[in-house]
PDB file of C-alpha atoms in Angstrom:
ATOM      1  CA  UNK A 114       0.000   0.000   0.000  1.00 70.00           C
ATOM      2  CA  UNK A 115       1.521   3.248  -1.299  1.00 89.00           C
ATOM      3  CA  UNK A 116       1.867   5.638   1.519  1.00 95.00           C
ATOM      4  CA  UNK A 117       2.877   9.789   1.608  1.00 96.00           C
ATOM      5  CA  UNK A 118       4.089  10.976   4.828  1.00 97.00           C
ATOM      6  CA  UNK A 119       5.168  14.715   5.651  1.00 96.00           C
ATOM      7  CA  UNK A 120       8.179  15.082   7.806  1.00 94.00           C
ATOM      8  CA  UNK A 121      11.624  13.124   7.343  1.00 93.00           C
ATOM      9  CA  UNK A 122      13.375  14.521  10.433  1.00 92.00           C
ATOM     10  CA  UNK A 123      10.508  14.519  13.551  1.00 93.00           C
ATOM     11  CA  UNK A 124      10.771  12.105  16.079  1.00 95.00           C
ATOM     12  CA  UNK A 125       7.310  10.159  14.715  1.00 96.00           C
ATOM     13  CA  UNK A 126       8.859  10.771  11.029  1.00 95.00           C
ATOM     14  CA  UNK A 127      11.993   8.467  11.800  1.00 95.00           C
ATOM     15  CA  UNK A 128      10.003   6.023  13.597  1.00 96.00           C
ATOM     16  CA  UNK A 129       7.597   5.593  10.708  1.00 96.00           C
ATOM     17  CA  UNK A 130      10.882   4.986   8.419  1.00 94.00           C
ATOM     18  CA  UNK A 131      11.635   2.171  10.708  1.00 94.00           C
ATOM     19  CA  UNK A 132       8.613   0.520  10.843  1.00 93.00           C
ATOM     20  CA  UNK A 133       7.410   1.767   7.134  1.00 94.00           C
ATOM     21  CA  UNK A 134      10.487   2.393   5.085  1.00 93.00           C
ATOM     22  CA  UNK A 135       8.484   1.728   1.772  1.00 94.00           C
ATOM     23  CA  UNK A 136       6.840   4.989   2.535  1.00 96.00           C
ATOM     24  CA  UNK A 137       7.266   7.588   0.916  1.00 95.00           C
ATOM     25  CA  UNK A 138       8.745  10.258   2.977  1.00 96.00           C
ATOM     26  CA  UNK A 139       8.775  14.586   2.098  1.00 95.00           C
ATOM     27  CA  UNK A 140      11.101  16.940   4.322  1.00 92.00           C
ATOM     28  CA  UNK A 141      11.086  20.537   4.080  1.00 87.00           C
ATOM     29  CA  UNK A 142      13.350  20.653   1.097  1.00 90.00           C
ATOM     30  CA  UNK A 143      10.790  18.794  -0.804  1.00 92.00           C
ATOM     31  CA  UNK A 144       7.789  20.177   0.182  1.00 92.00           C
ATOM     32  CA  UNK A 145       7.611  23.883   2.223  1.00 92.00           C
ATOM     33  CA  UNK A 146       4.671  24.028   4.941  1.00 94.00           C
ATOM     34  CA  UNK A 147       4.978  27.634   5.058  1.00 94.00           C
ATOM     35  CA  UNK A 148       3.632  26.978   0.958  1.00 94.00           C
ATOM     36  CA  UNK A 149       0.217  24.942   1.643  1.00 95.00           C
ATOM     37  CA  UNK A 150      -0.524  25.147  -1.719  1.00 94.00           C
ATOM     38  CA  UNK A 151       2.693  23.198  -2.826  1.00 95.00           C
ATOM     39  CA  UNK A 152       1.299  20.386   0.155  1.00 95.00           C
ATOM     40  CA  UNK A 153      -2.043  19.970  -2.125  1.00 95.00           C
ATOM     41  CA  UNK A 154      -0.054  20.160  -5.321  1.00 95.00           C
ATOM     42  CA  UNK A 155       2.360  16.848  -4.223  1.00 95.00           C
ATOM     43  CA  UNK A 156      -0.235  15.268  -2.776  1.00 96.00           C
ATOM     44  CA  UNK A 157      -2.432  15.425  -6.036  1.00 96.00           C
ATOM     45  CA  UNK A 158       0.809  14.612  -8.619  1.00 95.00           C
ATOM     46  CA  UNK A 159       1.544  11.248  -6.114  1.00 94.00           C
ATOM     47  CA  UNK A 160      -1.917  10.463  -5.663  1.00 96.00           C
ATOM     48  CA  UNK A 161      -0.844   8.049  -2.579  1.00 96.00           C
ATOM     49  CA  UNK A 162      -3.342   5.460  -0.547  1.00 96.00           C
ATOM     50  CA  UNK A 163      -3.097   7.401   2.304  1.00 97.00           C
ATOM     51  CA  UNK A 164      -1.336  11.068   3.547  1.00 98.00           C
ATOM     52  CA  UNK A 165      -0.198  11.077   7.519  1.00 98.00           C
ATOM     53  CA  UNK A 166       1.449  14.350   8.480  1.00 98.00           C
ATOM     54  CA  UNK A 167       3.821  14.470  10.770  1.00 96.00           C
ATOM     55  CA  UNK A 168       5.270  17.867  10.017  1.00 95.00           C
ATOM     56  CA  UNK A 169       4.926  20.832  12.514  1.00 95.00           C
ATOM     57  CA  UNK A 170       5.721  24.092  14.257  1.00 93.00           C
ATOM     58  CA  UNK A 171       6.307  21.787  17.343  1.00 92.00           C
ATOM     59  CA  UNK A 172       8.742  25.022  19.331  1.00 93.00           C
ATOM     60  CA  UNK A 173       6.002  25.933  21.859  1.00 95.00           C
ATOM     61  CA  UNK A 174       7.675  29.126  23.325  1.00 95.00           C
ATOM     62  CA  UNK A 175       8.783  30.447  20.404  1.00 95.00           C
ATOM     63  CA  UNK A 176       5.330  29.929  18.694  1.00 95.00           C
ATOM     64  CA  UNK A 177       4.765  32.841  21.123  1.00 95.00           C
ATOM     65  CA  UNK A 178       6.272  35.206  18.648  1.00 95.00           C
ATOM     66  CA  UNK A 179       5.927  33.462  15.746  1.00 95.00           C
ATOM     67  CA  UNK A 180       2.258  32.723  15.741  1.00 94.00           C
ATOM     68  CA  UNK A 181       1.656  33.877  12.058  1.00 95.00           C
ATOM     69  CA  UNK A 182       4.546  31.095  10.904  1.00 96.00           C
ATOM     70  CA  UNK A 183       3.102  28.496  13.401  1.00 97.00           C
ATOM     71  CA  UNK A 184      -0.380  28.995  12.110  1.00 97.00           C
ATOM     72  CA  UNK A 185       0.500  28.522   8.663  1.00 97.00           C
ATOM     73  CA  UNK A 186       2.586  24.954   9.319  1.00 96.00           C
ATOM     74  CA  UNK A 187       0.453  23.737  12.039  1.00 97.00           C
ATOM     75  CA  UNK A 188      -3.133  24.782  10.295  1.00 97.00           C
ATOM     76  CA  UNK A 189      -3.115  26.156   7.400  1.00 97.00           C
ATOM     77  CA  UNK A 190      -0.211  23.309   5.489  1.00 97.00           C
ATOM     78  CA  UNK A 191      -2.552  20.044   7.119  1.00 97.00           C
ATOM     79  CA  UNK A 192      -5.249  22.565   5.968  1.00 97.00           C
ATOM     80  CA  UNK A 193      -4.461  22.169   2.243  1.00 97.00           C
ATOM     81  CA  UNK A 194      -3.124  18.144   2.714  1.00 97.00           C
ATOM     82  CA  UNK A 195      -7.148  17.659   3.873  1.00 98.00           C
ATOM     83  CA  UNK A 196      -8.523  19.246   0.955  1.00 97.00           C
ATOM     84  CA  UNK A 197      -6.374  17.664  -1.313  1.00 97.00           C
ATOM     85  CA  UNK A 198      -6.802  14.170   0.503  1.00 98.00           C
ATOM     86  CA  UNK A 199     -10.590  14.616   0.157  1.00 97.00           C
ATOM     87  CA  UNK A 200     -10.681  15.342  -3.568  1.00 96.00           C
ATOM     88  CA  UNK A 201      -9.015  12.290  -4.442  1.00 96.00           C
ATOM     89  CA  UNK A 202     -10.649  10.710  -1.913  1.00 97.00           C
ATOM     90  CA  UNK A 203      -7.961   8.822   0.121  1.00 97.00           C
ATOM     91  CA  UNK A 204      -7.289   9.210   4.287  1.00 98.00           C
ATOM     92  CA  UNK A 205      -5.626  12.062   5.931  1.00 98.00           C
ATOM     93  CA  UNK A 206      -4.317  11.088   9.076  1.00 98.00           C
ATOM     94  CA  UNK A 207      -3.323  14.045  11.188  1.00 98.00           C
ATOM     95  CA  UNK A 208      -0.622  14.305  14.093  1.00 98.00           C
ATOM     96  CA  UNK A 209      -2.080  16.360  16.703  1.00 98.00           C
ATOM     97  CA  UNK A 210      -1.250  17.588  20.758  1.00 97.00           C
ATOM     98  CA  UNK A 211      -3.085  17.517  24.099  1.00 97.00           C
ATOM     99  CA  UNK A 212      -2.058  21.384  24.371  1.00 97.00           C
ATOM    100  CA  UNK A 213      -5.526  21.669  22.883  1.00 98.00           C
ATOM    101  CA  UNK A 214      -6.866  21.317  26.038  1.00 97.00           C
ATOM    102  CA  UNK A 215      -6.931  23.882  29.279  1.00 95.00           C
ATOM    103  CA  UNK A 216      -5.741  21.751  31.421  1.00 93.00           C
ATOM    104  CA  UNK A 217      -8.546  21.752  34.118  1.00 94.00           C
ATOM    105  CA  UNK A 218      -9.777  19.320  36.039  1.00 93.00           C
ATOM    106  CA  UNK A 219      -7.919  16.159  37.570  1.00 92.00           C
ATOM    107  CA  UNK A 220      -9.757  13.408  35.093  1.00 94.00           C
ATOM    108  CA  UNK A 221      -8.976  12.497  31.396  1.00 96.00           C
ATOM    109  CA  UNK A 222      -9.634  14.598  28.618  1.00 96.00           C
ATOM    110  CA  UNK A 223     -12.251  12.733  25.981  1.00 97.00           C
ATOM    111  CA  UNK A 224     -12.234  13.588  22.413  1.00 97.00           C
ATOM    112  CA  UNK A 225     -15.333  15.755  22.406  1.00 95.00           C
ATOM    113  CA  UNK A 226     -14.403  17.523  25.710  1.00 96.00           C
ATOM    114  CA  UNK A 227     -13.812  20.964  24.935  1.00 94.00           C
ATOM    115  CA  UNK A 228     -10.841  22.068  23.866  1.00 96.00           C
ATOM    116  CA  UNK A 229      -9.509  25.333  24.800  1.00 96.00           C
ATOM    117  CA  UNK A 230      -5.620  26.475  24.441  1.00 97.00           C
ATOM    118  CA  UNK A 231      -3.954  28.459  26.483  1.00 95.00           C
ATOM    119  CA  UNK A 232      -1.042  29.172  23.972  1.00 97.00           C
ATOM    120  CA  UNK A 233       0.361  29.918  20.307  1.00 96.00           C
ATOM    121  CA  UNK A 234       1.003  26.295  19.505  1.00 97.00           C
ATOM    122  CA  UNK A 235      -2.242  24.341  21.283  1.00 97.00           C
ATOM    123  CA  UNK A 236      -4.339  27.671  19.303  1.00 97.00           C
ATOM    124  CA  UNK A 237      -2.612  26.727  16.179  1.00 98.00           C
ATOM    125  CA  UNK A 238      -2.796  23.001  16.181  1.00 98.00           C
ATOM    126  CA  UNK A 239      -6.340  22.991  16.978  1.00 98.00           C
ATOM    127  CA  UNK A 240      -6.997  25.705  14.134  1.00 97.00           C
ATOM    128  CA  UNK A 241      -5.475  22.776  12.141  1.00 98.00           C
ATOM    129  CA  UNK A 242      -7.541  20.239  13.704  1.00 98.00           C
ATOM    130  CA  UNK A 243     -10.452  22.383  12.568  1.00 97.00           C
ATOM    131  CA  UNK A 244      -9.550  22.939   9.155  1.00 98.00           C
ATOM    132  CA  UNK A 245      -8.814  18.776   8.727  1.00 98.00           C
ATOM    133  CA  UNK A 246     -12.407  18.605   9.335  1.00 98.00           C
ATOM    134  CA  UNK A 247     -14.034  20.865   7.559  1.00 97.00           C
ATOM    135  CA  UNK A 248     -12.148  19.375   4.455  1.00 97.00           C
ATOM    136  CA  UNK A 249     -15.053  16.935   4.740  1.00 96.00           C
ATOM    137  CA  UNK A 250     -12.921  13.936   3.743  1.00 96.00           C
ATOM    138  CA  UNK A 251     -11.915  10.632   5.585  1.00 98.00           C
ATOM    139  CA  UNK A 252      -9.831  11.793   8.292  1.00 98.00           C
ATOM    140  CA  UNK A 253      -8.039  11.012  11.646  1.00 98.00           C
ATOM    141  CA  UNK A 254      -6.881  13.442  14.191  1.00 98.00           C
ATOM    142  CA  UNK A 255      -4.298  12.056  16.478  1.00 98.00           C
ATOM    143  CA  UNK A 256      -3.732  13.285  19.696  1.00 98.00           C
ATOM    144  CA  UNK A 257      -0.718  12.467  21.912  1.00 97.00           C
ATOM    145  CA  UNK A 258       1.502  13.951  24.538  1.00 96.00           C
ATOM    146  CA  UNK A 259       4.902  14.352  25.601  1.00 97.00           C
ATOM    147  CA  UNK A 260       6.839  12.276  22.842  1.00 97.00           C
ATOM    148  CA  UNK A 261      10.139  10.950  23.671  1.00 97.00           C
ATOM    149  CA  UNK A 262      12.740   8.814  21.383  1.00 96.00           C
ATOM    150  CA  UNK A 263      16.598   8.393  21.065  1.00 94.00           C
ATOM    151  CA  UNK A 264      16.440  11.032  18.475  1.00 91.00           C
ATOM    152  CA  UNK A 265      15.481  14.809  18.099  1.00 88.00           C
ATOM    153  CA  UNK A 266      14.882  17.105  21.360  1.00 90.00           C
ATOM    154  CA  UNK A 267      12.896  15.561  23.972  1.00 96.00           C
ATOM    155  CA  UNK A 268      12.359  15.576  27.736  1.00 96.00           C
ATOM    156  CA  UNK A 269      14.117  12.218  28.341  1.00 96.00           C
ATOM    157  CA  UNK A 270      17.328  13.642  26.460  1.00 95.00           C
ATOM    158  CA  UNK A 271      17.686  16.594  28.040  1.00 95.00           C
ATOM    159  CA  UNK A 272      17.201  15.058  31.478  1.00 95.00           C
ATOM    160  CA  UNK A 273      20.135  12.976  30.079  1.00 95.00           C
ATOM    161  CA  UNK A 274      22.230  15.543  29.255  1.00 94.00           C
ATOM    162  CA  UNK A 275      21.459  17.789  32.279  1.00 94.00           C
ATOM    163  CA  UNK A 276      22.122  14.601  34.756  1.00 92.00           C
ATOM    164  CA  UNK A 277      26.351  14.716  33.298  1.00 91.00           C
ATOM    165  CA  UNK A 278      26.814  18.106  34.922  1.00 91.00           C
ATOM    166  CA  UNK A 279      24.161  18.288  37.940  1.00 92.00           C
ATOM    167  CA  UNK A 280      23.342  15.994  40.622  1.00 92.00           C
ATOM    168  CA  UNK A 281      20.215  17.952  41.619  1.00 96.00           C
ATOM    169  CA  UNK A 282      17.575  18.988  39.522  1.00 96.00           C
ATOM    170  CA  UNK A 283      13.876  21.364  40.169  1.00 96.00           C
ATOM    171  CA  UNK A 284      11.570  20.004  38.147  1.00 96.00           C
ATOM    172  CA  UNK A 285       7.896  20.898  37.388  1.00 96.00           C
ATOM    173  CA  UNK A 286       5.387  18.608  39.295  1.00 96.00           C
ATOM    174  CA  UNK A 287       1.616  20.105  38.795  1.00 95.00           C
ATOM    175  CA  UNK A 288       1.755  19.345  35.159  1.00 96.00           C
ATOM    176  CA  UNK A 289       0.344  15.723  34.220  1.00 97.00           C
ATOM    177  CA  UNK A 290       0.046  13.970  31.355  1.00 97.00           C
ATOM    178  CA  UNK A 291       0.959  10.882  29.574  1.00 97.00           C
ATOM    179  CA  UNK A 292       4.754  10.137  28.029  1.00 97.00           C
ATOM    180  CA  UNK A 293       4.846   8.829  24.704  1.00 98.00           C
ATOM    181  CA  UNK A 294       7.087   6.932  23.300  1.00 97.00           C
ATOM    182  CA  UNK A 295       7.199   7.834  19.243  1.00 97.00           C
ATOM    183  CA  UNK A 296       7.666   4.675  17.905  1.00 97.00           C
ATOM    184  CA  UNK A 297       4.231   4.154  19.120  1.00 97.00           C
ATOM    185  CA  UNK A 298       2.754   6.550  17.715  1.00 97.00           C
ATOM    186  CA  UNK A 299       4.532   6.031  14.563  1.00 97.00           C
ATOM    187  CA  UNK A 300       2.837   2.676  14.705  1.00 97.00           C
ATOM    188  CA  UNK A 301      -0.385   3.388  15.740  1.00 97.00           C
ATOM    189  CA  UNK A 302      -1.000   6.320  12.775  1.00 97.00           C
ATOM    190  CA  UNK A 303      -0.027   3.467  10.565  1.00 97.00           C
ATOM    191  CA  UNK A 304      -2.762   1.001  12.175  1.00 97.00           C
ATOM    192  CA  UNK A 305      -5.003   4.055  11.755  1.00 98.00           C
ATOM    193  CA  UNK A 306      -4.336   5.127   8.039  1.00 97.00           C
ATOM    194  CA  UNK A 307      -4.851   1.419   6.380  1.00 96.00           C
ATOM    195  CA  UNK A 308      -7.598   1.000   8.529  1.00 97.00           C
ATOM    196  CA  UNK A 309      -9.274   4.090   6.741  1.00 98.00           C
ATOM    197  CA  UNK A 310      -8.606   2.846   3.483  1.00 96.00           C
ATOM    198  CA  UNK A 311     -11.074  -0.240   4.420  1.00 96.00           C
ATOM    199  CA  UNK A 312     -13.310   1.835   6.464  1.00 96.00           C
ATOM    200  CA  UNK A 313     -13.557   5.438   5.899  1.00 97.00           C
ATOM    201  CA  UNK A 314     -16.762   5.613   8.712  1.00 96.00           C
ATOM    202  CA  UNK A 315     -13.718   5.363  11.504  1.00 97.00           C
ATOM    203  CA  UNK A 316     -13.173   9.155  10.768  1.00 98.00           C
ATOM    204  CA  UNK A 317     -12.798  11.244  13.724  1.00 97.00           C
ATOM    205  CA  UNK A 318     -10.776  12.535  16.329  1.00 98.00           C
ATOM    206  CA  UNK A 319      -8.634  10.619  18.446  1.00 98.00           C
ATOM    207  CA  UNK A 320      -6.170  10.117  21.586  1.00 98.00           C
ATOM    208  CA  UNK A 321      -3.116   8.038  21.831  1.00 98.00           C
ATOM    209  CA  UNK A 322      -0.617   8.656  24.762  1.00 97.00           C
ATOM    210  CA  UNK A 323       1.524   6.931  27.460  1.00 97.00           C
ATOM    211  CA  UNK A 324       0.363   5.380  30.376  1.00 96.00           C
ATOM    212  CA  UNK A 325       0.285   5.667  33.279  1.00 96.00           C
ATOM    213  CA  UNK A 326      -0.510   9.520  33.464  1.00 96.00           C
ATOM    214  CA  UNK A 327       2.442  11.287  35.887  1.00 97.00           C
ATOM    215  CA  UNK A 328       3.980  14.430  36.186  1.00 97.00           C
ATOM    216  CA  UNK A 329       7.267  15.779  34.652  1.00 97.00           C
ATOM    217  CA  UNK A 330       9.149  15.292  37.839  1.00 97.00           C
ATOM    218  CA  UNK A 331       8.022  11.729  38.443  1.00 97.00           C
ATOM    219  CA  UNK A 332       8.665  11.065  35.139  1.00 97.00           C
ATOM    220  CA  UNK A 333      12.394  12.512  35.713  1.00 97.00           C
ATOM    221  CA  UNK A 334      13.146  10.529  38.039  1.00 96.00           C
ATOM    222  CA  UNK A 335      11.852   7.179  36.483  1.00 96.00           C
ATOM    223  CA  UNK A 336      14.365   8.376  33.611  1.00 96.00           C
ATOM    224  CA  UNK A 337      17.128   8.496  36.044  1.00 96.00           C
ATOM    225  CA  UNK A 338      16.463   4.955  37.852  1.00 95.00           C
ATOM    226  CA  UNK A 339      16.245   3.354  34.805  1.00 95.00           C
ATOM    227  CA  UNK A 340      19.343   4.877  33.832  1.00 93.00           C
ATOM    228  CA  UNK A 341      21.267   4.539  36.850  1.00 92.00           C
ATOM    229  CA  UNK A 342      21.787   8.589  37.578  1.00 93.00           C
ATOM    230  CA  UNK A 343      22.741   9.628  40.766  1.00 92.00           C
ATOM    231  CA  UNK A 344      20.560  12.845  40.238  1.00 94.00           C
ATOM    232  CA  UNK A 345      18.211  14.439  43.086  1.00 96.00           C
ATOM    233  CA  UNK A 346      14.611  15.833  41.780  1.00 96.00           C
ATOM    234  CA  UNK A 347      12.989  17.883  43.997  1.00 96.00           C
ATOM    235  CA  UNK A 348       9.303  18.896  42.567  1.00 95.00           C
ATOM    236  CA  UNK A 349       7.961  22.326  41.736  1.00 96.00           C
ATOM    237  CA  UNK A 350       4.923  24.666  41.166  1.00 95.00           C
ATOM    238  CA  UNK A 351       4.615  25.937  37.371  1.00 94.00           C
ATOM    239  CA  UNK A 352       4.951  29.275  38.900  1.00 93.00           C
ATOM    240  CA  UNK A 353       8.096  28.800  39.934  1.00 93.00           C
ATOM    241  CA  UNK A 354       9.040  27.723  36.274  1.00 91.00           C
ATOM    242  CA  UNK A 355       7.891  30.883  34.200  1.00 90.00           C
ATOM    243  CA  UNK A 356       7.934  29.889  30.082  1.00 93.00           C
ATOM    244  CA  UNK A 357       6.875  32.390  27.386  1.00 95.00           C
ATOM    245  CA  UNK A 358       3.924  29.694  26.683  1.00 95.00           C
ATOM    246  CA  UNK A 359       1.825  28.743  29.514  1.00 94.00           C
ATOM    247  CA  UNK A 360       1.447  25.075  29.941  1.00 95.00           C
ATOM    248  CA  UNK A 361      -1.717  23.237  30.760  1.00 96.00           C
ATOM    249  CA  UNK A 362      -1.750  21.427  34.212  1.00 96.00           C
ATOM    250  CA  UNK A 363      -3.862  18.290  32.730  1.00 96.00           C
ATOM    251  CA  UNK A 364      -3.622  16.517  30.054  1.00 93.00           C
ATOM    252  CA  UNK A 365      -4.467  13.041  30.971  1.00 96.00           C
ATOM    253  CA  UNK A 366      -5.686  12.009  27.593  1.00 97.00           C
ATOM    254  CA  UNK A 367      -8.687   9.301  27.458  1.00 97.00           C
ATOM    255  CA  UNK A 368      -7.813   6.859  24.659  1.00 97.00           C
ATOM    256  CA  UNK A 369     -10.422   4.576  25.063  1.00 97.00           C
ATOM    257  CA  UNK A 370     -12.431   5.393  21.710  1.00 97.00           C
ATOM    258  CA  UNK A 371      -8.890   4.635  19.796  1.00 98.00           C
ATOM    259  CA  UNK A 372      -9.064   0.898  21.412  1.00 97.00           C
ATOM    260  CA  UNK A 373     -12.920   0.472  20.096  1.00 97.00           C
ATOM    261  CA  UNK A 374     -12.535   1.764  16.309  1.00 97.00           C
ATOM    262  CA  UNK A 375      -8.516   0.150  15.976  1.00 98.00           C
ATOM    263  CA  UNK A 376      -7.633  -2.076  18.783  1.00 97.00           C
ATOM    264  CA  UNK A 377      -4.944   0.219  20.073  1.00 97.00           C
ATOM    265  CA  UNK A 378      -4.030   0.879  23.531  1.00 92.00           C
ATOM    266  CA  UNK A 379      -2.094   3.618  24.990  1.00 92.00           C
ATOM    267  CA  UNK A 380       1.295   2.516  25.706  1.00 95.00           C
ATOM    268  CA  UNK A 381       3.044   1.640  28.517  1.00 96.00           C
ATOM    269  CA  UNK A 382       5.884   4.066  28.388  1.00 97.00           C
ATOM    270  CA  UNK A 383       7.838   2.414  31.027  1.00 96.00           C
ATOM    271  CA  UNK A 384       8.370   0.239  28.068  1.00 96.00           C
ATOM    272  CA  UNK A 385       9.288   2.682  25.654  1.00 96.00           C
ATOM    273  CA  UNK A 386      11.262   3.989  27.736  1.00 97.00           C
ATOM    274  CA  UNK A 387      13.484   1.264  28.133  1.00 96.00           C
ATOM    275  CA  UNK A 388      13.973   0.863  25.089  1.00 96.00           C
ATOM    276  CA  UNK A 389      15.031   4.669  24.239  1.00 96.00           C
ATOM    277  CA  UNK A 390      17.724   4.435  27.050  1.00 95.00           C
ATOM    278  CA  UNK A 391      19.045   1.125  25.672  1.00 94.00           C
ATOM    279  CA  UNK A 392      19.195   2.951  22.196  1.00 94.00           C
ATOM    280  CA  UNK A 393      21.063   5.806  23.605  1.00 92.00           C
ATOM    281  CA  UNK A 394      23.793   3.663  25.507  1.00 88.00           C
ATOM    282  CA  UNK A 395      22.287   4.723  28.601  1.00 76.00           C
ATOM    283  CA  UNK A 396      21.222   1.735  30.578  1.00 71.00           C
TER     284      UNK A 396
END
């Protein structure tokens, strides 16, 4: 099955070209986001089976001041893909973030809750979401949080790199949400995109992320035991973490409608993680 994926370098484009190398793959050089038009003109010359974008404006601080640039990859670019997807009549499956959300509450976030962003990005990527669609095509939107591999910037790296110099570390503990590892996800918008082909009804929104939910600074410190660091967390109020983006406090995603339509469940990242550290020489 002839696949077209946006993206090359992202962490969930380098999974897919592990477990999909037959796809066929479009980086920046190919194909500019910040040209939607030249998104629906590929996508109509290579008339693939199926489109999955994982291409964004994923810097969430500097989305601050670049909201016109992050609007036009993260909405406007997947914008254009759904249109084009739709006239040719083939599945768009579309890489999305729990920042849609506000981050109230303590339970899981369904797929019709409301969503409400409290910054740049999470305003852009649901403007995408949006535009996806109204495209009126067959379609999945893909939410996930906090993606970690052995490549690309990512929580578990840094925490990695920060634990060689510091034995002591303040890290954020009112935020919670769900770590996911991207070869996962890279997976799972696979499962999802073939399963469109057969059955276009499936179309919808959608969560996939790690379980279980924790915060950033439990999270750390799993990262550390698992990779033997001798490094201290001691947990902290947002507030006493100021970013140019505010960050929603929870984003426990509820993935239980992706398990009814295509059998996936939300990963164990404990798992994942494992694996990431034994990729990176760190176990």
């Amino acid at each position: 099955m002839s696949g077209l994926v946006f993206g090359v370098t992202g962490q969930v484009a380098m999974e897919l070209g592990r477990v999909a190398p037959d796809l066929t793959f479009l980086s920046r050089q190919d194909v500019d986001l910040e040209r939607p038009d030249l998104c629906r003109d590929r996508i109509l010359l290579l008339r693939p089976e199926f489109v999955i974008n994982a291409a964004a404006f994923t810097k969430v601080d500097h989305a601050e001041e670049e909201w016109g640039r992050a609007q036009t990859v993260n909405a406007d670019a997947p914008g254009m893909m759904a249109q084009a997807c739709a006239e040719i009549h083939v599945p768009f499956v579309h890489l999305s973030t729990d920042y849609v959300f506000d981050g109230s509450g303590e339970t899981e976030k369904a797929p019709a809750d409301q969503a409400a962003p409290l910054n740049a990005y999470g305003t852009t990527k649901l403007a995408g979401e949006n535009l996806v669609v109204a495209a009126g095509g067959t379609y999945a939107v893909v939410r996930t949080s906090w993606v970690f591999s052995a490549h690309g910037r990512n929580f578990v790296k840094t925490m990695l790199d920060l634990s060689r110099s510091r034995d002591v570390l303040s890290i954020v503990d009112d935020q919670i949400g769900g770590p996911t590892p991207a070869r996962e996800i890279a997976s799972a918008a696979l499962t999802i995109a073939t399963a469109l082909v057969r059955e276009p009804s499936l179309s919808g929104i959608y969560h996939f992320a790690g379980r279980p939910a924790l915060s950033w600074a439990e999270f750390a410190r799993e990262i550390f035991q698992m990779a033997n660091c001798n490094v201290a967390v001691i947990g902290i109020p947002s507030a006493d973490y100021p970013t140019p983006a505010e960050r929603p406090k929870n984003t426990r995603l509820d993935c239980r409608a992706t398990k009814e339509a295509f059998g996936l469940d939300g990963p164990d990242w404990r798992i994942g993680l494992r694996a990431v550290l034994d990729e990176l020489g760190a176990t």
